[in-house]
Coordinates of C-alpha atoms in Angstrom, one line a residue:
Chain I
M1 CA 28.8 20.4 20.0
E2 CA 26.2 21.8 22.3
I3 CA 24.3 19.3 24.4
A4 CA 20.5 20.0 24.3
S5 CA 19.2 20.5 27.8
E6 CA 16.3 18.2 27.4
W7 CA 18.7 15.3 26.8
M8 CA 20.7 16.0 30.0
E9 CA 18.1 13.8 31.7
I10 CA 18.9 10.8 29.7
K11 CA 20.5 8.5 32.2
T12 CA 23.8 7.0 31.5
E13 CA 22.5 3.5 31.4
R14 CA 19.9 4.5 28.9
F15 CA 22.5 6.2 26.8
V16 CA 24.5 3.0 26.8
K17 CA 21.5 1.1 25.6
V18 CA 21.0 3.4 22.7
K19 CA 24.7 3.4 22.0
S20 CA 25.0 -0.3 22.1
K21 CA 22.3 -0.7 19.5
L22 CA 23.9 1.9 17.3
K23 CA 27.3 0.3 17.8
I24 CA 26.1 -2.8 16.3
L25 CA 24.6 -1.0 13.4
A26 CA 27.5 1.5 13.0
S27 CA 30.1 -1.3 13.0
Q28 CA 33.4 0.4 12.7
K29 CA 32.2 3.9 13.1
D30 CA 33.0 6.0 16.2
Y31 CA 29.6 7.7 16.3
M32 CA 26.2 7.6 14.8
K33 CA 23.4 10.0 14.0
V34 CA 19.9 8.9 14.5
T35 CA 16.5 10.7 14.1
V36 CA 13.2 10.3 15.9
D37 CA 11.0 9.6 12.9
R38 CA 7.8 9.4 14.8
K39 CA 6.0 8.2 17.9
E40 CA 4.1 5.0 17.1
G41 CA 2.0 3.7 20.1
D42 CA 4.4 3.2 23.0
F43 CA 7.5 3.5 20.9
F44 CA 9.7 6.1 19.1
V45 CA 10.7 4.8 15.7
M46 CA 14.3 5.7 15.2
V47 CA 15.9 6.1 11.8
P48 CA 19.7 6.1 11.7
A49 CA 21.7 7.9 9.0
T50 CA 22.8 4.4 7.9
G51 CA 21.5 1.0 9.0
E52 CA 18.2 -0.3 10.1
K53 CA 15.5 1.6 12.0
F54 CA 14.7 0.5 15.5
N55 CA 12.3 1.3 18.3
L56 CA 12.8 2.9 21.7
P57 CA 10.2 2.8 24.4
V58 CA 8.6 6.2 24.9
S59 CA 8.5 5.6 28.7
Q60 CA 12.3 5.5 28.9
Y61 CA 12.9 8.6 26.8
P62 CA 10.1 11.0 27.7
N63 CA 12.1 14.0 26.5
L64 CA 12.6 12.9 23.0
K65 CA 10.3 14.3 20.3
E66 CA 9.7 13.8 16.7
G67 CA 12.4 15.3 14.5
D68 CA 15.2 15.2 17.2
V69 CA 18.5 14.2 15.7
L70 CA 20.8 12.5 18.2
D71 CA 24.5 12.6 17.5
I72 CA 25.9 9.7 19.6
S73 CA 29.6 9.4 20.3
E74 CA 31.6 7.5 22.9
S75 CA 31.3 10.3 25.3
E76 CA 28.1 12.2 24.7
I77 CA 24.8 12.5 23.1
S78 CA 24.3 15.8 21.4
S79 CA 21.8 17.5 19.2
A80 CA 22.3 17.6 15.5
T81 CA 18.8 18.7 14.8
E82 CA 19.4 22.3 13.8
E83 CA 22.3 21.2 11.6
A84 CA 20.0 18.7 9.8
K85 CA 17.2 21.2 9.4
A86 CA 19.6 23.7 7.9
R87 CA 21.1 21.1 5.5
I88 CA 17.7 19.9 4.4
N89 CA 16.2 23.3 4.0
N90 CA 19.2 24.2 1.8
A91 CA 18.7 21.1 -0.3
R92 CA 15.0 21.9 -0.8
K93 CA 16.0 25.2 -2.5
G94 CA 17.0 23.0 -5.4
L95 CA 13.5 21.5 -5.8
N96 CA 11.8 22.1 -9.2
K97 CA 8.8 23.7 -7.6
I98 CA 5.7 24.3 -9.6
D99 CA 2.2 25.7 -8.8
L100 CA -0.9 23.6 -9.3
Chain J
M1 CA -1.0 8.0 -9.5
L2 CA 0.8 6.6 -6.5
V3 CA -0.1 7.7 -3.0
D4 CA 2.6 6.9 -0.5
A5 CA 5.2 4.2 -1.0
G6 CA 5.4 2.4 2.4
P7 CA 8.5 2.0 4.5
G8 CA 12.0 1.6 3.1
E9 CA 11.9 -2.2 3.2
S10 CA 8.8 -2.2 1.0
G11 CA 10.1 -0.1 -1.8
G12 CA 11.1 -3.1 -3.8
K13 CA 7.6 -4.6 -3.4
V14 CA 6.0 -1.4 -4.7
V15 CA 8.3 -1.3 -7.7
S16 CA 7.7 -5.0 -8.4
Y17 CA 3.9 -4.5 -8.2
L18 CA 3.9 -1.5 -10.4
R19 CA 6.0 -3.3 -13.0
S20 CA 3.7 -6.3 -12.8
Q21 CA 0.9 -3.9 -13.8
G22 CA 2.8 -2.7 -16.8
V23 CA 3.5 0.7 -15.3
S24 CA 6.5 2.5 -16.8
T25 CA 5.6 6.1 -15.9
V26 CA 3.9 7.3 -12.7
D27 CA 2.1 10.5 -13.6
V28 CA 1.7 11.7 -10.1
I29 CA 3.1 10.7 -6.7
V30 CA 1.5 12.0 -3.6
A31 CA 3.3 11.7 -0.3
T32 CA 0.7 12.3 2.4
H33 CA 3.3 13.2 5.0
P34 CA 7.1 12.6 5.6
H35 CA 7.1 9.7 8.1
E36 CA 9.4 6.9 7.1
D37 CA 6.5 4.4 6.8
H38 CA 5.0 6.5 4.1
I39 CA 8.0 7.8 2.2
G40 CA 10.6 5.1 2.8
G41 CA 10.0 3.4 -0.5
M42 CA 9.9 6.6 -2.6
V43 CA 13.5 6.6 -3.7
D44 CA 13.1 3.1 -5.0
V45 CA 10.1 4.2 -7.0
L46 CA 11.9 7.4 -8.3
N47 CA 14.8 5.2 -9.3
N48 CA 12.7 2.9 -11.3
F49 CA 10.0 5.0 -13.0
N50 CA 9.6 8.2 -14.8
V51 CA 7.6 10.5 -12.5
G52 CA 5.6 13.4 -13.9
L53 CA 4.8 15.2 -10.7
Y54 CA 5.6 14.8 -7.0
V55 CA 3.2 16.3 -4.5
D56 CA 3.4 16.7 -0.7
N57 CA 2.2 19.1 2.0
G58 CA 5.4 21.0 2.3
V59 CA 6.1 19.6 5.8
T60 CA 9.8 18.7 6.2
H61 CA 11.5 16.2 8.3
T62 CA 15.1 15.7 9.7
T63 CA 15.4 12.0 8.9
S64 CA 17.9 10.6 6.5
T65 CA 14.9 9.0 4.7
Y66 CA 13.5 12.5 4.0
E67 CA 16.9 14.0 3.1
N68 CA 17.6 11.3 0.6
L69 CA 14.2 11.8 -1.0
V70 CA 14.7 15.5 -1.3
N71 CA 18.2 15.0 -2.8
K72 CA 16.7 12.5 -5.3
L73 CA 13.9 14.9 -6.3
V74 CA 16.5 17.7 -6.8
D75 CA 18.9 15.5 -8.7
D76 CA 16.1 14.4 -11.1
Q77 CA 14.5 17.8 -11.2
T78 CA 11.2 16.1 -10.8
P79 CA 8.4 18.7 -10.9
Y80 CA 7.3 19.2 -7.3
A81 CA 4.2 20.9 -5.8
E82 CA 3.1 21.6 -2.3
V83 CA -0.6 21.4 -1.8
K84 CA -3.2 22.3 0.9
A85 CA -6.9 21.9 1.1
G86 CA -8.8 23.4 -1.8
K87 CA -6.3 22.3 -4.5
T88 CA -7.1 19.7 -7.1
I89 CA -4.5 17.4 -8.6
P90 CA -4.6 17.2 -12.3
F91 CA -5.3 13.6 -13.5
A92 CA -7.5 11.7 -15.9
T93 CA -10.5 13.3 -17.5
G94 CA -13.6 12.6 -15.4
I95 CA -11.7 11.8 -12.2
L96 CA -11.6 14.6 -9.7
I97 CA -8.8 14.4 -7.1
S98 CA -9.4 17.0 -4.4
V99 CA -7.1 17.8 -1.5
I100 CA -9.4 18.3 1.5
S101 CA -6.8 18.5 4.2
P102 CA -4.6 20.0 5.7
T103 CA -6.0 23.5 5.7
S104 CA -3.0 24.7 7.6
I105 CA 0.1 23.0 9.2
S106 CA -0.4 22.3 12.9
G107 CA 2.9 20.7 13.6
D108 CA 1.4 17.2 14.1
M109 CA 2.8 15.3 11.1
N110 CA 0.0 12.7 11.2
E111 CA -2.9 15.1 11.4
D112 CA -1.2 17.3 8.8
S113 CA -1.4 14.4 6.3
I114 CA -2.8 15.2 2.9
I115 CA -6.3 13.7 2.7
L116 CA -7.4 13.0 -0.9
K117 CA -11.0 12.7 -2.0
I118 CA -11.1 10.9 -5.3
T119 CA -14.4 11.1 -7.2
D120 CA -15.2 9.1 -10.3
G121 CA -18.8 9.4 -11.3
T122 CA -20.9 8.4 -8.3
Q123 CA -18.0 6.7 -6.6
T124 CA -15.8 8.3 -3.9
I125 CA -12.6 7.1 -2.4
L126 CA -11.1 8.7 0.7
L127 CA -7.3 8.4 1.2
T128 CA -6.4 9.7 4.6
G129 CA -2.7 9.2 5.2
D130 CA -2.4 9.2 9.0
S131 CA -5.0 11.9 9.6
S132 CA -8.1 11.3 11.6
L133 CA -9.6 14.6 10.6
T134 CA -13.0 14.8 8.8
P135 CA -13.0 18.2 7.0
G136 CA -16.3 18.9 5.3
D137 CA -18.1 16.2 3.3
V138 CA -16.1 13.1 3.8
Q139 CA -18.7 10.5 2.7
A140 CA -17.1 7.8 0.6
Q141 CA -17.8 4.3 -0.5
I142 CA -14.2 3.3 -0.1
L143 CA -12.0 4.4 2.9
K144 CA -8.3 4.0 3.5
V145 CA -8.5 3.8 7.3
P146 CA -6.4 6.5 9.0
H147 CA -3.1 5.7 10.6
H148 CA -3.0 2.0 10.1
G149 CA -6.1 1.6 12.4
S150 CA -4.3 2.8 15.4
K151 CA -6.1 3.1 18.7
H152 CA -7.0 6.7 18.5
S153 CA -7.2 7.1 14.8
S154 CA -10.9 6.8 14.2
D155 CA -13.8 6.5 16.6
S156 CA -17.4 5.5 15.9
S157 CA -18.4 9.1 14.9
Y158 CA -15.7 9.0 12.2
Y159 CA -17.4 6.1 10.5
R160 CA -20.8 7.7 10.8
Q161 CA -19.4 10.6 8.9
V162 CA -17.6 8.7 6.2
N163 CA -20.2 5.9 6.1
P164 CA -17.9 3.7 4.0
E165 CA -19.0 0.5 2.3
V166 CA -15.4 -0.8 2.3
A167 CA -12.7 0.1 4.7
V168 CA -9.0 -0.8 4.0
I169 CA -6.4 -0.9 6.7
C170 CA -2.8 -0.7 5.4
V171 CA -0.8 -2.4 8.1
G172 CA 2.3 -4.5 8.5
R173 CA 1.8 -8.1 9.7
G174 CA 2.9 -8.6 13.3
N175 CA 3.9 -5.0 13.7
D176 CA 5.3 -3.8 17.1
F177 CA 2.7 -1.2 17.6
G178 CA -0.5 -3.2 18.0
H179 CA -2.1 -1.8 14.8
P180 CA -4.9 -2.2 14.1
S181 CA -6.7 -1.8 17.3
A182 CA -9.6 -4.0 18.2
Q183 CA -11.7 -0.9 18.9
V184 CA -11.2 0.4 15.4
I185 CA -12.1 -2.9 13.9
D186 CA -15.2 -3.0 16.0
N187 CA -16.1 0.6 14.9
I188 CA -15.7 -0.5 11.2
E189 CA -17.8 -3.6 11.7
K190 CA -20.6 -1.7 13.5
A191 CA -20.6 0.8 10.7
G192 CA -21.5 -2.1 8.4
A193 CA -18.4 -1.7 6.2
S194 CA -16.5 -4.6 4.7
L195 CA -13.0 -4.7 6.1
F196 CA -9.9 -5.5 4.2
R197 CA -6.5 -5.4 5.9
T198 CA -3.2 -5.8 4.1
D199 CA -1.6 -7.9 6.8
N200 CA -4.3 -10.6 6.3
D201 CA -5.5 -9.9 2.8
G202 CA -2.2 -8.9 1.1
T203 CA -2.6 -6.7 -1.9
V204 CA -6.0 -5.1 -2.1
V205 CA -7.1 -3.9 -5.5
I206 CA -10.1 -1.5 -5.8
S207 CA -11.7 -1.0 -9.2
T208 CA -14.4 1.3 -10.3
D209 CA -16.1 2.3 -13.5
G210 CA -17.6 5.4 -11.9
N211 CA -20.9 3.6 -11.2
S212 CA -19.9 0.7 -9.0
W213 CA -16.9 -0.7 -7.3
Q214 CA -15.1 -4.0 -6.9
V215 CA -12.5 -4.9 -4.3
E216 CA -10.2 -7.9 -4.8
S217 CA -7.5 -9.1 -2.5
S218 CA -4.8 -11.7 -2.9
G219 CA -3.3 -13.2 0.1
M220 CA 0.4 -13.6 0.0
S221 CA 2.3 -16.7 1.1
S222 CA 3.2 -16.5 4.8
S223 CA 6.0 -18.9 4.3
S224 CA 7.7 -17.0 1.5
S225 CA 10.5 -14.7 2.6
K226 CA 10.7 -13.1 -0.8
P227 CA 8.3 -10.4 -2.0
S228 CA 5.6 -12.2 -3.9
F229 CA 2.3 -11.3 -5.5
Q230 CA 1.4 -14.8 -6.2
P231 CA -2.1 -15.2 -4.9
I232 CA -2.8 -17.8 -2.3
Y233 CA -6.5 -17.0 -2.1
Q234 CA -8.7 -14.4 -3.6
R235 CA -11.5 -12.5 -2.0
T236 CA -13.7 -10.4 -4.2
I237 CA -16.7 -8.3 -3.2
S238 CA -18.9 -5.9 -5.1
P239 CA -21.6 -3.5 -3.8
T240 CA -24.6 -5.0 -2.2
P241 CA -26.8 -3.0 0.2
K242 CA -24.3 -2.7 3.1
P243 CA -22.8 -6.1 3.0
T244 CA -22.7 -7.7 6.4
Q245 CA -21.4 -11.1 5.5
K246 CA -18.0 -11.6 3.8
S247 CA -16.8 -14.8 2.4
Y248 CA -13.4 -16.0 1.3
T249 CA -13.4 -17.6 -2.1
P250 CA -10.7 -20.2 -2.5
F251 CA -8.1 -19.2 -5.1
V252 CA -9.0 -20.6 -8.5
A253 CA -5.9 -22.3 -9.6
P254 CA -4.4 -21.6 -13.0
V255 CA -6.1 -23.4 -15.9
I256 CA -5.0 -27.0 -15.9
V257 CA -5.1 -29.0 -19.1
Q258 CA -7.7 -31.7 -18.7
P259 CA -8.7 -34.4 -21.2
A260 CA -11.8 -33.5 -23.0
S261 CA -13.7 -36.4 -21.5
A262 CA -13.4 -34.6 -18.2
F263 CA -15.3 -31.7 -19.6
V264 CA -17.9 -34.0 -21.0
Q265 CA -18.3 -35.6 -17.6
N266 CA -18.8 -32.2 -16.1
S267 CA -21.2 -31.3 -18.8
Q268 CA -23.4 -34.2 -18.1
S269 CA -23.4 -33.9 -14.4
S270 CA -23.5 -30.1 -13.9
G271 CA -24.4 -28.5 -17.2
S272 CA -21.0 -26.8 -17.7
A273 CA -19.2 -26.5 -21.0
P274 CA -18.3 -29.7 -22.8
C275 CA -14.8 -28.4 -23.6
N276 CA -12.7 -25.3 -23.3
C277 CA -13.0 -23.6 -26.7
A278 CA -10.2 -21.1 -25.8
G279 CA -7.7 -23.9 -25.6
P280 CA -5.6 -26.0 -25.1
D281 CA -5.9 -27.5 -28.6
L282 CA -7.8 -30.7 -28.9
D283 CA -8.3 -33.3 -31.6
C284 CA -10.4 -36.4 -32.1
K285 CA -8.2 -38.7 -30.1
D286 CA -8.8 -36.5 -27.0
F287 CA -12.4 -37.6 -27.0
S288 CA -13.7 -41.0 -25.9
T289 CA -16.6 -41.0 -28.3
R290 CA -17.7 -39.2 -31.4
R291 CA -20.7 -37.9 -29.5
E292 CA -18.4 -36.1 -27.0
A293 CA -16.4 -34.5 -29.8
Q294 CA -19.6 -33.4 -31.6
A295 CA -20.8 -31.9 -28.4
C296 CA -17.6 -29.9 -28.1
F297 CA -17.8 -28.8 -31.7
D298 CA -21.4 -27.7 -31.5
Y299 CA -20.8 -25.9 -28.3
C300 CA -17.8 -24.0 -29.6
K301 CA -19.5 -23.1 -32.9
S302 CA -22.5 -21.8 -31.1
N303 CA -20.3 -19.6 -28.9
G304 CA -18.5 -18.0 -31.8
Y305 CA -15.4 -20.1 -31.8
G306 CA -16.2 -21.9 -35.1
D307 CA -14.3 -25.1 -35.8
C308 CA -11.6 -24.0 -33.4
F309 CA -10.1 -27.4 -33.1
R310 CA -10.2 -28.2 -36.9
M311 CA -12.1 -31.4 -36.3
D312 CA -14.6 -30.9 -39.2
G313 CA -12.2 -31.4 -42.1
D314 CA -15.0 -31.8 -44.8
K315 CA -17.1 -29.0 -43.4
D316 CA -20.2 -31.0 -43.2
G317 CA -20.9 -30.1 -39.6
K318 CA -20.0 -33.7 -38.4
V319 CA -16.8 -34.2 -36.6
C320 CA -14.5 -37.2 -36.0
E321 CA -16.7 -39.3 -38.2
S322 CA -14.3 -42.3 -38.1
K323 CA -14.8 -42.5 -34.4
K324 CA -17.6 -44.5 -32.7

């Protein structure tokens, strides 16, 4: 999986912080996907694929932005954003669209 | 019509509240924008009610929250419409629901929120999502304050333009983000609007007949860990020329059965009703004297209840005649 360049700056210790939170939430899973839902004040609100949302301080993760999907494994943080966009856009094709 | 459904953890509360109001079908749902704190409760709502139409601004998100919502709408084949400024949302006769924003998508999810201007007779309600924009004529008696009252959501000029009589801040108690900001509260108070905030006031209910409005709030128990709509106190206000003083009215407890003599006592001291004609049922033994029973009978009869307690068996207009 390609590592997004903007995340290369995420320091190892910060990565561990993120991962440790997700490890708790993910329980037995080897990895976790989590999305930046929004910036709220001084925090990013993070929504994992499963489990409870949590906040990350913006100051520690200046390169994150709304909509980023992080795929966090033992060894790396990679981007799953494009994959999520494609999947969701595909799902939206099944919407029962009407015009008002 | 439901506008936004709060965060995921509040979905159950929204469902409970709608059920408590006797709702079985939601004609229209409007999602102002796809942040989790606005659409998190949607799947719960869609799981529990028939929904006639789901409306949003067409902005997508990459969260599991949004993906689950889209999958639910697809599975149910719920009619879905994207709207921008200039559209109106079909609703009840006489109530105009205009979409006044966004005109186009800027990429800022908050500012791209759908803003609804709801007009019923002379009354206007502005529902802003998280947008601080003021497109066109935004004057409204009732304002849902933008973005939970966050620091940069609404300055003093915003309130000059909207000129609300009531401002409601939808915000979680003890949230991590410092909402609402003291500056926004100050702006609202300087604008002369009455402020309601859901963290303090609980459920806020706004009613209008098209000519006037009323706002009621019911505080929720802070000690209860379970969702509850049991009022702890009530606060009700109606239009007065720009109310500047607000008062909290203690919650009126449920009707407690009292002996009739208590009502008579009240009657003598304060001029209130000698008994409660609507119930509970009374008979002669509930009154200390015949005079008290007669007072109750006369009062109820003159108020259209007739001989509601069946104390005038011989129909001569005199009750409890064996009593002193």
